[in-house]
Amino acid sequence: MKRTITRSIAGMPASDGAGVKLNRLLGQPALDFLDPFLLLDHFSSDQAGDYIAGFPEHPHRGFETVTYMLAGKMGHKDNAGNEGVIAAGDVQWMTAGRGILHSEMPEQTDGLLSGFQLWVNLPASDKMQEPRYQEYSAECIKSEHREGAVIKVIAGTTSNGTVGPVADIAVKPLYYDITLVSKASFNEAIPEGHNAFIMVFDGLLTVEDEVANSGTINVLSSGDSISITAGTDGARFLLIAGIPIGEPVARGGPFVMNSKAEILQAFQDFRQGHF
């Protein structure tokens, strides 16, 4: 059964960290949550004042953050001694688990900085696991070439067998960055039972005659496959899917747990220096 677009929602201007300007697609009033996905932000500016203050040290518990860079460089550092820089085409999949303090700061003072941050929930059984990182450079991420299409596979396995480097994630995600030339079509399987969405960030496309414009997040219906056709100027978009967890979601700023009591405990643990 082919998937269709059930909702198409424009991103909402927002800011986070120390004032980084971004386009919030998921985690806004029009689309608060799509199990297991909690938030999707797109940051993109060549004005240093929009991003230079970055995301100074802050805590996380109970979920995963996925940072995917399109342009520029972002340095990261945490209280466990991990430190590095992710550049254009790189991805970092951080499992915050029971708690971590980290910062994400631009490694540039001018030029374009562009990328995405996705928050992925963890099931209750995994929320208090040890924090960990999966970090891959652009060279480690395989691209699959089809007629009129290039699919960069960050997580999951395509119908043609291209495997993304990110592995051992509870919700069995697909995370594809797809580029289509003018009027090209793309057909792909999506596991039945996965919740899925498309985020268009260049051009426009159609899914079963429904149009998805640039700057929108498009929630997909149930089904086991999708057919996408680019507009006359081509298109570039993210296709993301994952198994819904189906558990209560309690949020408190940078913490995502299953109950209010667990959120209060997270704040107490953070204040007492237990992260």
Tab-separated table of C-alpha atoms in Angstrom:
chain	number	residue	atom	x	y	z
A	1	MET	CA	0.000	0.000	0.000
A	2	LYS	CA	1.432	3.364	-1.052
A	3	ARG	CA	1.897	6.011	1.617
A	4	THR	CA	0.355	9.443	1.100
A	5	ILE	CA	0.740	12.820	2.803
A	6	THR	CA	-1.781	13.228	5.618
A	7	ARG	CA	-0.527	16.598	6.913
A	8	SER	CA	1.783	19.248	5.432
A	9	ILE	CA	2.980	21.794	7.978
A	10	ALA	CA	5.207	24.828	7.534
A	11	GLY	CA	8.099	25.297	9.917
A	12	MET	CA	7.865	27.916	12.652
A	13	PRO	CA	10.624	30.510	13.251
A	14	ALA	CA	12.228	29.862	16.626
A	15	SER	CA	15.469	30.237	18.540
A	16	ASP	CA	17.306	27.917	20.886
A	17	GLY	CA	20.560	27.637	22.773
A	18	ALA	CA	22.028	31.120	23.229
A	19	GLY	CA	19.846	32.579	20.478
A	20	VAL	CA	20.471	30.439	17.390
A	21	LYS	CA	17.786	31.204	14.809
A	22	LEU	CA	16.143	28.143	13.294
A	23	ASN	CA	13.063	26.741	11.601
A	24	ARG	CA	11.189	24.408	13.965
A	25	LEU	CA	9.297	21.742	12.068
A	26	LEU	CA	8.501	19.123	14.697
A	27	GLY	CA	7.930	20.089	18.330
A	28	GLN	CA	5.774	23.127	17.521
A	29	PRO	CA	2.062	23.791	18.223
A	30	ALA	CA	0.933	22.469	14.828
A	31	LEU	CA	2.898	19.207	15.235
A	32	ASP	CA	4.029	18.529	18.759
A	33	PHE	CA	5.081	14.899	18.467
A	34	LEU	CA	5.236	12.045	15.966
A	35	ASP	CA	6.145	8.941	17.952
A	36	PRO	CA	9.079	8.247	18.302
A	37	PHE	CA	10.224	11.665	17.027
A	38	LEU	CA	10.133	14.593	19.440
A	39	LEU	CA	11.671	17.543	17.604
A	40	LEU	CA	13.174	18.545	14.260
A	41	ASP	CA	14.981	21.863	13.777
A	42	HIS	CA	16.573	23.205	10.601
A	43	PHE	CA	19.218	25.889	11.114
A	44	SER	CA	20.560	27.648	8.026
A	45	SER	CA	22.094	31.107	7.792
A	46	ASP	CA	25.118	32.895	6.379
A	47	GLN	CA	24.687	35.671	8.958
A	48	ALA	CA	26.999	34.956	11.893
A	49	GLY	CA	24.699	36.753	14.316
A	50	ASP	CA	22.051	34.092	13.685
A	51	TYR	CA	24.229	31.240	14.948
A	52	ILE	CA	27.532	32.344	16.483
A	53	ALA	CA	26.334	32.107	20.122
A	54	GLY	CA	25.687	28.403	19.576
A	55	PHE	CA	24.403	25.973	22.181
A	56	PRO	CA	26.491	26.353	25.379
A	57	GLU	CA	26.663	23.497	27.892
A	58	HIS	CA	23.264	21.982	28.637
A	59	PRO	CA	21.972	18.646	29.972
A	60	HIS	CA	19.970	15.850	28.339
A	61	ARG	CA	18.374	12.670	29.656
A	62	GLY	CA	16.068	10.020	28.250
A	63	PHE	CA	16.351	10.452	24.480
A	64	GLU	CA	18.725	10.792	21.506
A	65	THR	CA	19.880	13.835	19.548
A	66	VAL	CA	20.865	13.551	15.895
A	67	THR	CA	22.904	16.377	14.372
A	68	TYR	CA	23.369	16.299	10.596
A	69	MET	CA	25.446	19.042	9.002
A	70	LEU	CA	24.863	20.370	5.488
A	71	ALA	CA	27.362	23.248	5.573
A	72	GLY	CA	29.867	24.740	8.017
A	73	LYS	CA	31.331	23.210	11.154
A	74	MET	CA	30.019	22.581	14.664
A	75	GLY	CA	32.265	21.724	17.603
A	76	HIS	CA	30.967	19.560	20.432
A	77	LYS	CA	32.234	18.790	23.912
A	78	ASP	CA	30.803	16.963	26.929
A	79	ASN	CA	31.496	16.337	30.597
A	80	ALA	CA	32.726	12.801	29.901
A	81	GLY	CA	35.722	14.088	27.972
A	82	ASN	CA	34.376	13.577	24.447
A	83	GLU	CA	35.254	16.374	22.035
A	84	GLY	CA	35.302	16.878	18.285
A	85	VAL	CA	34.030	18.750	15.241
A	86	ILE	CA	31.330	17.725	12.779
A	87	ALA	CA	31.514	19.308	9.324
A	88	ALA	CA	29.434	19.350	6.144
A	89	GLY	CA	28.009	15.906	5.431
A	90	ASP	CA	28.869	14.506	8.879
A	91	VAL	CA	26.372	13.076	11.354
A	92	GLN	CA	26.417	12.611	15.119
A	93	TRP	CA	23.845	10.325	16.775
A	94	MET	CA	24.091	10.892	20.519
A	95	THR	CA	22.235	8.668	22.957
A	96	ALA	CA	21.925	10.810	26.084
A	97	GLY	CA	20.646	7.901	28.175
A	98	ARG	CA	20.764	8.532	31.923
A	99	GLY	CA	22.341	11.959	31.541
A	100	ILE	CA	25.045	13.989	29.867
A	101	LEU	CA	26.162	17.623	29.759
A	102	HIS	CA	27.317	18.813	26.365
A	103	SER	CA	27.789	21.898	24.218
A	104	GLU	CA	27.535	22.483	20.475
A	105	MET	CA	29.325	25.606	19.256
A	106	PRO	CA	29.991	26.852	15.704
A	107	GLU	CA	33.588	26.453	14.586
A	108	GLN	CA	33.383	29.486	12.283
A	109	THR	CA	32.787	33.221	12.490
A	110	ASP	CA	31.377	33.778	8.988
A	111	GLY	CA	29.901	31.855	6.077
A	112	LEU	CA	26.986	29.477	5.825
A	113	LEU	CA	26.109	27.220	8.756
A	114	SER	CA	23.341	24.766	7.918
A	115	GLY	CA	22.045	21.504	9.282
A	116	PHE	CA	19.384	19.631	11.199
A	117	GLN	CA	18.844	18.417	14.724
A	118	LEU	CA	16.388	15.608	15.336
A	119	TRP	CA	15.322	14.332	18.768
A	120	VAL	CA	14.419	10.642	18.972
A	121	ASN	CA	12.697	9.184	22.022
A	122	LEU	CA	13.990	6.143	23.885
A	123	PRO	CA	11.790	3.374	25.321
A	124	ALA	CA	11.559	3.271	29.122
A	125	SER	CA	13.896	0.264	29.217
A	126	ASP	CA	16.683	2.302	27.564
A	127	LYS	CA	16.263	5.737	29.124
A	128	MET	CA	18.811	5.161	31.883
A	129	GLN	CA	21.476	3.443	29.786
A	130	GLU	CA	25.051	4.723	29.601
A	131	PRO	CA	25.414	7.692	27.253
A	132	ARG	CA	27.109	6.959	23.914
A	133	TYR	CA	27.924	8.514	20.557
A	134	GLN	CA	27.884	7.315	16.989
A	135	GLU	CA	29.732	9.868	14.881
A	136	TYR	CA	30.473	9.452	11.172
A	137	SER	CA	32.220	11.670	8.653
A	138	ALA	CA	30.723	12.284	5.221
A	139	GLU	CA	33.189	9.767	3.751
A	140	CYS	CA	31.727	7.011	5.930
A	141	ILE	CA	28.152	7.572	4.770
A	142	LYS	CA	27.260	5.696	1.590
A	143	SER	CA	25.264	7.259	-1.229
A	144	GLU	CA	23.127	5.190	-3.572
A	145	HIS	CA	22.737	6.432	-7.152
A	146	ARG	CA	19.598	5.714	-9.140
A	147	GLU	CA	18.273	7.295	-12.317
A	148	GLY	CA	17.769	10.959	-11.426
A	149	ALA	CA	18.270	10.339	-7.711
A	150	VAL	CA	21.003	10.247	-5.081
A	151	ILE	CA	20.135	8.737	-1.683
A	152	LYS	CA	22.539	9.403	1.183
A	153	VAL	CA	21.862	6.661	3.735
A	154	ILE	CA	22.536	7.718	7.333
A	155	ALA	CA	20.464	5.017	9.033
A	156	GLY	CA	18.502	2.045	7.782
A	157	THR	CA	18.769	-0.072	4.639
A	158	THR	CA	17.337	0.885	1.238
A	159	SER	CA	15.378	-1.429	-1.038
A	160	ASN	CA	18.583	-1.853	-3.059
A	161	GLY	CA	20.587	-2.892	-0.005
A	162	THR	CA	22.589	0.251	0.814
A	163	VAL	CA	23.167	0.302	4.587
A	164	GLY	CA	23.626	3.389	6.723
A	165	PRO	CA	26.412	3.446	9.341
A	166	VAL	CA	24.198	4.321	12.322
A	167	ALA	CA	23.202	1.046	14.000
A	168	ASP	CA	21.728	-0.464	17.166
A	169	ILE	CA	19.033	2.191	17.611
A	170	ALA	CA	15.911	1.032	19.452
A	171	VAL	CA	13.346	2.458	17.001
A	172	LYS	CA	15.022	0.928	13.889
A	173	PRO	CA	15.122	4.258	12.056
A	174	LEU	CA	15.423	5.188	8.431
A	175	TYR	CA	17.235	8.478	7.854
A	176	TYR	CA	17.796	9.327	4.173
A	177	ASP	CA	18.956	12.571	2.538
A	178	ILE	CA	17.568	12.400	-1.008
A	179	THR	CA	18.288	14.609	-4.016
A	180	LEU	CA	16.144	14.382	-7.179
A	181	VAL	CA	16.773	16.100	-10.487
A	182	SER	CA	13.958	17.837	-12.367
A	183	LYS	CA	10.819	15.665	-12.558
A	184	ALA	CA	12.684	12.540	-11.420
A	185	SER	CA	10.761	9.870	-9.518
A	186	PHE	CA	11.847	7.915	-6.469
A	187	ASN	CA	10.205	4.725	-5.237
A	188	GLU	CA	11.151	3.140	-1.938
A	189	ALA	CA	9.922	0.665	0.652
A	190	ILE	CA	9.170	1.905	4.169
A	191	PRO	CA	8.528	-0.780	6.792
A	192	GLU	CA	4.845	-1.094	7.563
A	193	GLY	CA	4.241	0.047	11.138
A	194	HIS	CA	6.937	2.752	11.067
A	195	ASN	CA	5.777	6.332	11.501
A	196	ALA	CA	7.322	8.413	8.729
A	197	PHE	CA	7.685	11.966	7.457
A	198	ILE	CA	9.350	13.961	4.703
A	199	MET	CA	11.052	17.307	5.294
A	200	VAL	CA	11.564	19.260	2.062
A	201	PHE	CA	14.370	21.824	2.213
A	202	ASP	CA	14.942	22.566	-1.470
A	203	GLY	CA	12.427	22.642	-4.332
A	204	LEU	CA	9.101	20.866	-4.186
A	205	LEU	CA	7.798	17.373	-4.782
A	206	THR	CA	4.599	15.404	-5.082
A	207	VAL	CA	3.482	12.250	-3.301
A	208	GLU	CA	0.431	10.657	-4.930
A	209	ASP	CA	-0.606	14.073	-6.362
A	210	GLU	CA	-0.165	15.857	-3.007
A	211	VAL	CA	2.359	18.710	-3.188
A	212	ALA	CA	5.047	19.189	-0.527
A	213	ASN	CA	6.738	22.594	-0.617
A	214	SER	CA	10.170	23.657	0.596
A	215	GLY	CA	10.298	24.385	4.327
A	216	THR	CA	7.529	21.924	5.229
A	217	ILE	CA	7.312	18.720	7.213
A	218	ASN	CA	4.940	16.199	5.670
A	219	VAL	CA	3.484	13.388	7.766
A	220	LEU	CA	2.904	10.167	5.844
A	221	SER	CA	0.031	7.726	6.101
A	222	SER	CA	0.487	4.066	6.930
A	223	GLY	CA	1.686	1.777	4.164
A	224	ASP	CA	4.732	-0.157	3.014
A	225	SER	CA	6.133	2.017	0.196
A	226	ILE	CA	6.240	5.522	-1.227
A	227	SER	CA	6.466	7.134	-4.671
A	228	ILE	CA	7.865	10.671	-4.883
A	229	THR	CA	8.277	12.934	-7.924
A	230	ALA	CA	10.311	16.133	-7.978
A	231	GLY	CA	9.085	19.408	-9.431
A	232	THR	CA	10.643	21.114	-12.456
A	233	ASP	CA	13.508	22.539	-10.363
A	234	GLY	CA	14.286	19.227	-8.667
A	235	ALA	CA	14.077	18.642	-4.926
A	236	ARG	CA	16.115	17.733	-1.866
A	237	PHE	CA	14.504	16.304	1.234
A	238	LEU	CA	14.874	14.105	4.287
A	239	LEU	CA	12.890	10.877	4.542
A	240	ILE	CA	12.787	9.741	8.171
A	241	ALA	CA	10.884	6.845	9.747
A	242	GLY	CA	10.908	4.832	12.973
A	243	ILE	CA	8.957	2.375	15.089
A	244	PRO	CA	6.512	4.147	17.433
A	245	ILE	CA	7.263	3.397	21.088
A	246	GLY	CA	3.692	3.771	22.357
A	247	GLU	CA	4.596	4.837	25.903
A	248	PRO	CA	3.657	7.948	27.927
A	249	VAL	CA	5.854	10.958	27.147
A	250	ALA	CA	6.737	13.438	29.901
A	251	ARG	CA	8.881	16.409	28.918
A	252	GLY	CA	10.726	18.909	31.027
A	253	GLY	CA	13.010	21.142	28.996
A	254	PRO	CA	16.034	19.011	28.069
A	255	PHE	CA	14.650	15.846	29.701
A	256	VAL	CA	12.195	13.325	28.217
A	257	MET	CA	10.911	10.580	30.482
A	258	ASN	CA	7.675	8.631	31.057
A	259	SER	CA	6.277	10.463	34.094
A	260	LYS	CA	6.358	13.821	35.851
A	261	ALA	CA	8.050	12.177	38.849
A	262	GLU	CA	10.914	11.028	36.596
A	263	ILE	CA	11.276	14.549	35.207
A	264	LEU	CA	11.495	15.972	38.726
A	265	GLN	CA	14.106	13.332	39.573
A	266	ALA	CA	16.107	14.329	36.487
A	267	PHE	CA	16.167	17.964	37.586
A	268	GLN	CA	17.220	16.920	41.096
A	269	ASP	CA	19.989	14.659	39.753
A	270	PHE	CA	21.215	17.467	37.490
A	271	ARG	CA	21.302	20.000	40.364
A	272	GLN	CA	23.177	17.534	42.565
A	273	GLY	CA	25.822	16.918	39.918
A	274	HIS	CA	24.925	13.297	39.182
A	275	PHE	CA	25.059	13.599	35.392
